[in-house]
C-alpha positions as semicolon CSV with decimal commas, in nm:
position;residue;x (nm);y (nm);z (nm)
1;M;20,545;-1,188;15,266
2;K;20,500;-1,409;14,965
3;L;20,152;-1,532;14,877
4;H;20,154;-1,899;14,789
5;S;19,795;-1,889;14,678
6;P;19,657;-1,549;14,586
7;F;19,324;-1,701;14,482
8;R;19,274;-1,877;14,822
9;T;19,375;-1,560;15,005
10;A;19,136;-1,345;14,806
11;L;18,862;-1,610;14,856
12;L;18,913;-1,611;15,237
13;A;18,916;-1,233;15,251
14;T;18,595;-1,219;15,059
15;L;18,432;-1,478;15,273
16;G;18,543;-1,292;15,586
17;V;18,395;-0,963;15,464
18;G;18,076;-1,139;15,358
19;L;18,037;-1,295;15,699
20;G;18,098;-0,953;15,868
21;L;17,834;-0,793;15,656
22;L;17,593;-1,086;15,724
23;L;17,664;-1,045;16,104
24;I;17,599;-0,675;16,092
25;G;17,278;-0,721;15,896
26;S;17,163;-0,988;16,137
27;I;17,224;-0,761;16,428
28;Q;17,027;-0,485;16,259
29;N;16,734;-0,718;16,193
30;L;16,741;-0,846;16,551
31;Q;16,797;-0,511;16,720
32;T;16,438;-0,498;16,858
33;I;16,468;-0,851;17,001
34;L;16,810;-0,770;17,140
35;L;16,668;-0,451;17,292
36;Y;16,394;-0,654;17,471
37;V;16,651;-0,908;17,599
38;G;16,886;-0,627;17,718
39;T;16,602;-0,437;17,890
40;A;16,485;-0,751;18,067
41;L;16,835;-0,845;18,187
42;F;16,890;-0,489;18,313
43;L;16,567;-0,495;18,502
44;S;16,619;-0,848;18,644
45;L;16,963;-0,743;18,775
46;G;16,793;-0,455;18,941
47;L;16,539;-0,674;19,104
48;D;16,797;-0,940;19,214
49;P;16,907;-0,760;19,531
50;I;16,545;-0,744;19,641
51;V;16,500;-1,123;19,571
52;A;16,824;-1,195;19,757
53;W;16,709;-0,985;20,062
54;L;16,386;-1,173;20,072
55;E;16,567;-1,509;20,037
56;R;16,778;-1,421;20,342
57;R;16,451;-1,388;20,523
58;K;16,408;-1,767;20,471
59;L;16,177;-1,741;20,177
60;P;16,217;-1,976;19,881
61;R;16,339;-1,819;19,564
62;W;16,016;-1,873;19,379
63;A;15,821;-1,695;19,644
64;A;16,075;-1,415;19,662
65;V;16,052;-1,362;19,286
66;L;15,672;-1,369;19,296
67;I;15,647;-1,115;19,572
68;T;15,902;-0,890;19,394
69;I;15,725;-0,898;19,061
70;L;15,378;-0,850;19,217
71;G;15,524;-0,548;19,426
72;V;15,657;-0,391;19,098
73;L;15,334;-0,444;18,914
74;A;15,130;-0,308;19,213
75;V;15,346;0,017;19,200
76;F;15,291;0,085;18,834
77;A;14,927;-0,011;18,851
78;G;14,888;0,246;19,129
79;I;15,062;0,514;18,919
80;V;14,828;0,432;18,615
81;L;14,525;0,435;18,844
82;M;14,641;0,766;18,972
83;V;14,692;0,931;18,647
84;V;14,420;0,785;18,429
85;P;14,115;0,931;18,622
86;I;14,282;1,281;18,601
87;I;14,325;1,250;18,224
88;V;13,966;1,121;18,190
89;Q;13,849;1,420;18,406
90;Q;14,035;1,670;18,192
91;I;13,886;1,508;17,879
92;G;13,538;1,545;18,029
93;Q;13,613;1,912;18,097
94;L;13,712;1,964;17,739
95;V;13,411;1,786;17,606
96;A;13,192;2,001;17,839
97;A;13,354;2,323;17,723
98;I;13,304;2,223;17,357
99;Q;12,936;2,143;17,437
100;K;12,889;2,482;17,598
101;L;13,026;2,650;17,297
102;A;12,779;2,459;17,084
103;E;12,491;2,554;17,314
104;D;12,599;2,924;17,289
105;G;12,572;2,897;16,907
106;M;12,955;2,920;16,848
107;F;12,929;2,662;16,574
108;D;12,613;2,795;16,387
109;D;12,826;3,044;16,208
110;P;13,190;2,981;16,290
111;V;13,331;3,205;16,019
112;G;13,119;3,494;16,139
113;A;13,208;3,420;16,501
114;I;13,583;3,430;16,420
115;Q;13,543;3,759;16,226
116;D;13,354;3,912;16,514
117;W;13,623;3,798;16,757
118;L;13,892;3,951;16,539
119;H;13,703;4,283;16,511
120;T;13,664;4,287;16,894
121;V;14,023;4,193;16,987
122;F;14,200;4,374;16,703
123;P;13,986;4,688;16,619
124;A;14,253;4,832;16,405
125;L;14,291;4,527;16,189
126;N;14,152;4,501;15,839
127;V;13,966;4,183;15,904
128;D;13,832;4,142;15,544
129;E;14,168;4,165;15,392
130;V;14,314;3,912;15,643
131;W;14,027;3,678;15,587
132;S;14,075;3,705;15,206
133;Y;14,440;3,609;15,256
134;I;14,345;3,313;15,464
135;E;14,080;3,197;15,204
136;D;14,353;3,214;14,930
137;W;14,594;3,018;15,142
138;Y;14,332;2,750;15,208
139;A;14,244;2,734;14,843
140;S;14,615;2,661;14,756
141;L;14,626;2,368;14,994
142;D;14,600;2,011;14,878
143;V;14,338;1,899;15,124
144;G;14,335;1,552;15,007
145;A;14,704;1,503;15,044
146;I;14,694;1,657;15,387
147;G;14,407;1,428;15,488
148;S;14,592;1,124;15,364
149;E;14,902;1,229;15,562
150;V;14,701;1,278;15,877
151;G;14,530;0,947;15,826
152;G;14,864;0,777;15,779
153;S;15,008;0,950;16,086
154;I;14,716;0,825;16,299
155;I;14,754;0,469;16,172
156;T;15,134;0,492;16,249
157;I;15,064;0,623;16,599
158;I;14,820;0,344;16,673
159;G;15,063;0,085;16,537
160;A;15,339;0,224;16,746
161;L;15,117;0,214;17,066
162;V;15,024;-0,151;16,990
163;A;15,381;-0,248;16,931
164;G;15,481;-0,060;17,249
165;F;15,231;-0,248;17,465
166;A;15,338;-0,582;17,303
167;G;15,696;-0,502;17,360
168;A;15,621;-0,409;17,730
169;F;15,453;-0,747;17,775
170;I;15,747;-0,931;17,615
171;V;15,991;-0,747;17,844
172;L;15,777;-0,833;18,147
173;I;15,768;-1,208;18,060
174;L;16,149;-1,200;18,001
175;T;16,219;-1,005;18,317
176;I;16,014;-1,262;18,523
177;Y;16,208;-1,556;18,359
178;F;16,557;-1,387;18,404
179;T;16,482;-1,291;18,768
180;A;16,374;-1,643;18,844
181;S;16,676;-1,814;18,678
182;T;16,959;-1,557;18,756
183;P;17,163;-1,804;18,962
184;S;17,152;-2,069;18,691
185;L;17,226;-1,812;18,419
186;K;17,534;-1,697;18,619
187;R;17,656;-2,052;18,670
188;S;17,615;-2,124;18,292
189;V;17,829;-1,810;18,213
190;Y;18,083;-1,893;18,479
191;Q;18,142;-2,254;18,349
192;L;18,268;-2,097;18,019
193;V;18,571;-1,969;18,183
194;P;18,876;-2,197;18,242
195;A;18,882;-2,351;18,600
196;S;19,204;-2,173;18,682
197;K;19,059;-1,835;18,630
198;R;18,691;-1,911;18,731
199;A;18,722;-1,784;19,091
200;R;18,842;-1,448;18,987
201;F;18,586;-1,421;18,712
202;M;18,308;-1,510;18,948
203;D;18,419;-1,245;19,185
204;L;18,428;-0,980;18,906
205;G;18,091;-1,102;18,783
206;E;17,925;-1,075;19,128
207;Q;18,067;-0,731;19,172
208;I;17,932;-0,613;18,837
209;T;17,587;-0,759;18,873
210;D;17,556;-0,626;19,231
211;S;17,672;-0,272;19,114
212;V;17,407;-0,282;18,835
213;G;17,137;-0,406;19,074
214;Y;17,215;-0,139;19,334
215;Y;17,233;0,129;19,065
216;V;16,881;0,041;18,940
217;I;16,734;0,026;19,292
218;G;16,904;0,354;19,383
219;Q;16,770;0,543;19,082
220;V;16,413;0,400;19,135
221;T;16,438;0,502;19,503
222;L;16,550;0,858;19,405
223;G;16,259;0,878;19,156
224;L;16,006;0,759;19,432
225;I;16,135;1,011;19,684
226;N;16,117;1,298;19,421
227;G;15,764;1,181;19,311
228;V;15,617;1,151;19,657
229;L;15,763;1,475;19,778
230;S;15,657;1,652;19,463
231;A;15,296;1,522;19,497
232;I;15,284;1,643;19,864
233;F;15,437;1,984;19,790
234;L;15,241;2,053;19,469
235;S;14,915;1,966;19,638
236;I;14,996;2,214;19,921
237;I;15,074;2,504;19,679
238;K;14,766;2,415;19,477
239;A;14,966;2,351;19,160
240;P;14,767;2,235;18,850
241;F;14,750;1,853;18,816
242;P;14,980;1,770;19,109
243;A;14,939;1,386;19,063
244;V;15,046;1,411;18,686
245;L;15,334;1,648;18,765
246;A;15,449;1,411;19,051
247;V;15,454;1,121;18,794
248;I;15,657;1,330;18,563
249;A;15,904;1,406;18,855
250;F;15,922;1,031;18,922
251;F;16,001;0,916;18,573
252;F;16,244;1,189;18,488
253;S;16,430;1,125;18,807
254;L;16,518;0,777;18,669
255;I;16,740;0,967;18,419
256;P;17,084;1,009;18,567
257;L;17,250;1,344;18,603
258;V;17,013;1,559;18,411
259;G;16,676;1,388;18,489
260;T;16,572;1,575;18,793
261;L;16,656;1,921;18,637
262;T;16,464;1,843;18,321
263;G;16,166;1,719;18,503
264;S;16,183;2,026;18,744
265;I;16,181;2,258;18,440
266;I;15,877;2,091;18,292
267;I;15,691;2,111;18,614
268;V;15,778;2,486;18,663
269;L;15,675;2,572;18,316
270;T;15,352;2,389;18,354
271;C;15,281;2,581;18,667
272;L;15,354;2,903;18,487
273;V;15,139;2,831;18,179
274;V;14,839;2,650;18,345
275;G;14,872;2,790;18,698
276;S;15,006;3,129;18,802
277;P;15,346;3,299;18,813
278;T;15,337;3,286;19,198
279;T;15,293;2,912;19,183
280;A;15,566;2,861;18,934
281;L;15,811;3,081;19,139
282;I;15,739;2,880;19,462
283;A;15,784;2,542;19,267
284;A;16,104;2,682;19,117
285;I;16,243;2,773;19,456
286;Y;16,144;2,430;19,596
287;Y;16,312;2,237;19,321
288;L;16,635;2,439;19,347
289;I;16,649;2,339;19,707
290;Y;16,554;1,987;19,649
291;M;16,814;1,932;19,374
292;Q;17,085;2,053;19,612
293;I;16,968;1,818;19,883
294;E;16,940;1,533;19,649
295;A;17,293;1,583;19,506
296;Y;17,468;1,623;19,838
297;V;17,263;1,432;20,094
298;I;17,015;1,187;19,944
299;S;17,202;1,054;19,640
300;P;17,531;0,973;19,812
301;R;17,354;0,781;20,089
302;I;17,137;0,577;19,841
303;M;17,386;0,520;19,574
304;G;17,679;0,443;19,822
305;R;17,672;0,067;19,740
306;A;17,686;0,126;19,364
307;V;18,011;0,193;19,187
308;S;18,084;0,563;19,174
309;V;18,129;0,692;18,825
310;P;18,301;1,032;18,750
311;G;18,066;1,304;18,620
312;A;18,250;1,331;18,279
313;V;18,218;0,952;18,224
314;V;17,843;0,972;18,314
315;V;17,790;1,235;18,051
316;I;17,987;1,064;17,772
317;A;17,828;0,721;17,855
318;A;17,471;0,869;17,865
319;L;17,530;1,051;17,522
320;A;17,671;0,736;17,368
321;G;17,401;0,513;17,492
322;G;17,133;0,765;17,403
323;S;17,267;0,783;17,043
324;L;17,263;0,401;17,007
325;L;16,939;0,300;17,188
326;G;16,760;0,624;17,286
327;L;16,644;0,680;17,642
328;L;16,693;0,321;17,749
329;G;17,048;0,331;17,611
330;A;17,123;0,639;17,824
331;L;16,987;0,454;18,141
332;V;17,179;0,136;18,074
333;A;17,503;0,305;17,972
334;I;17,585;0,422;18,323
335;P;17,595;0,069;18,491
336;V;17,787;-0,048;18,181
337;A;18,040;0,229;18,240
338;A;18,055;0,129;18,613
339;S;18,125;-0,232;18,508
340;I;18,405;-0,122;18,277
341;L;18,546;0,081;18,565
342;I;18,545;-0,230;18,793
343;I;18,737;-0,431;18,526
344;Y;18,979;-0,134;18,474
345;R;19,045;-0,093;18,845
346;Q;19,074;-0,460;18,936
347;V;19,223;-0,621;18,634
348;V;19,401;-0,384;18,404
349;I;19,571;-0,161;18,670
350;P;19,699;-0,465;18,872
351;R;19,841;-0,625;18,558
352;Q;20,019;-0,309;18,465
353;N;20,158;-0,275;18,813
354;E;20,302;-0,627;18,795
355;R;20,510;-0,551;18,479
């Protein structure tokens, strides 16, 4: 092909590359905001079936949204109120233990106390030589640099916590807004499609949003079942910190495919380290049985209204979403994959069959 104006062609190509780089840079700069918006949309679609159910009970939409949001906040407030007292109690036990050591004179001569402990526990060990090595190693350290790094890490952690709370508040506000205005948002999107294809697009859109909503509700329901049963069972076998471990079971159950297994391993290891081998063995047997019941009985019944996704697709989608957006990406990737499957089954395959 003959180029009539090489300069114009080069200029347009340069502008195209520049616009592409500008777009990529803008997305990178706005990734936090886009993450907030995506999270809020995901949560609002998960709450929409509950709101629709309440609307079918003759409630106005604003009342249905208000009841749903208050219910969600009440659940999380209950979890926090259940876990925080236990954490405070454990901190109090730690402070009491440190105070007892101070009253016993442990901190009057800490170096001598450590040397006596080494002599008692390791009688064959040359404690003086070991202690000399420790002193030489400590003298070689740049204590000032280490202190600066620790101080910087503490400031970074505090900043991350503040940013996390601010982000959670923003997501909450956006979720309330999106949940309240879901019908109008859908209508706005549907009007962008030509009228001749709008009915088909609306049908696919409703199927996709319903699938996402049922998926979110299903995962939360599975998490609640695992958390409640874990709290009851761990309390019966007198496992350490049953409330905290139950919350761990709940949150890990929200992760598809591997969440229940990962949470169960953490709980069993906690029982082994803090509790006793017998408690850990009983917990391991319980979770092995529970995972089979969840996989073959509970999950098919609860997730029946969501679009089924093959296991290989679940793994690939979770890995891809986790690489892009972390844990949230792994969670959102499954309903996204389900939505793509809906389009593939109802749009791509029928068009191919018509050829």
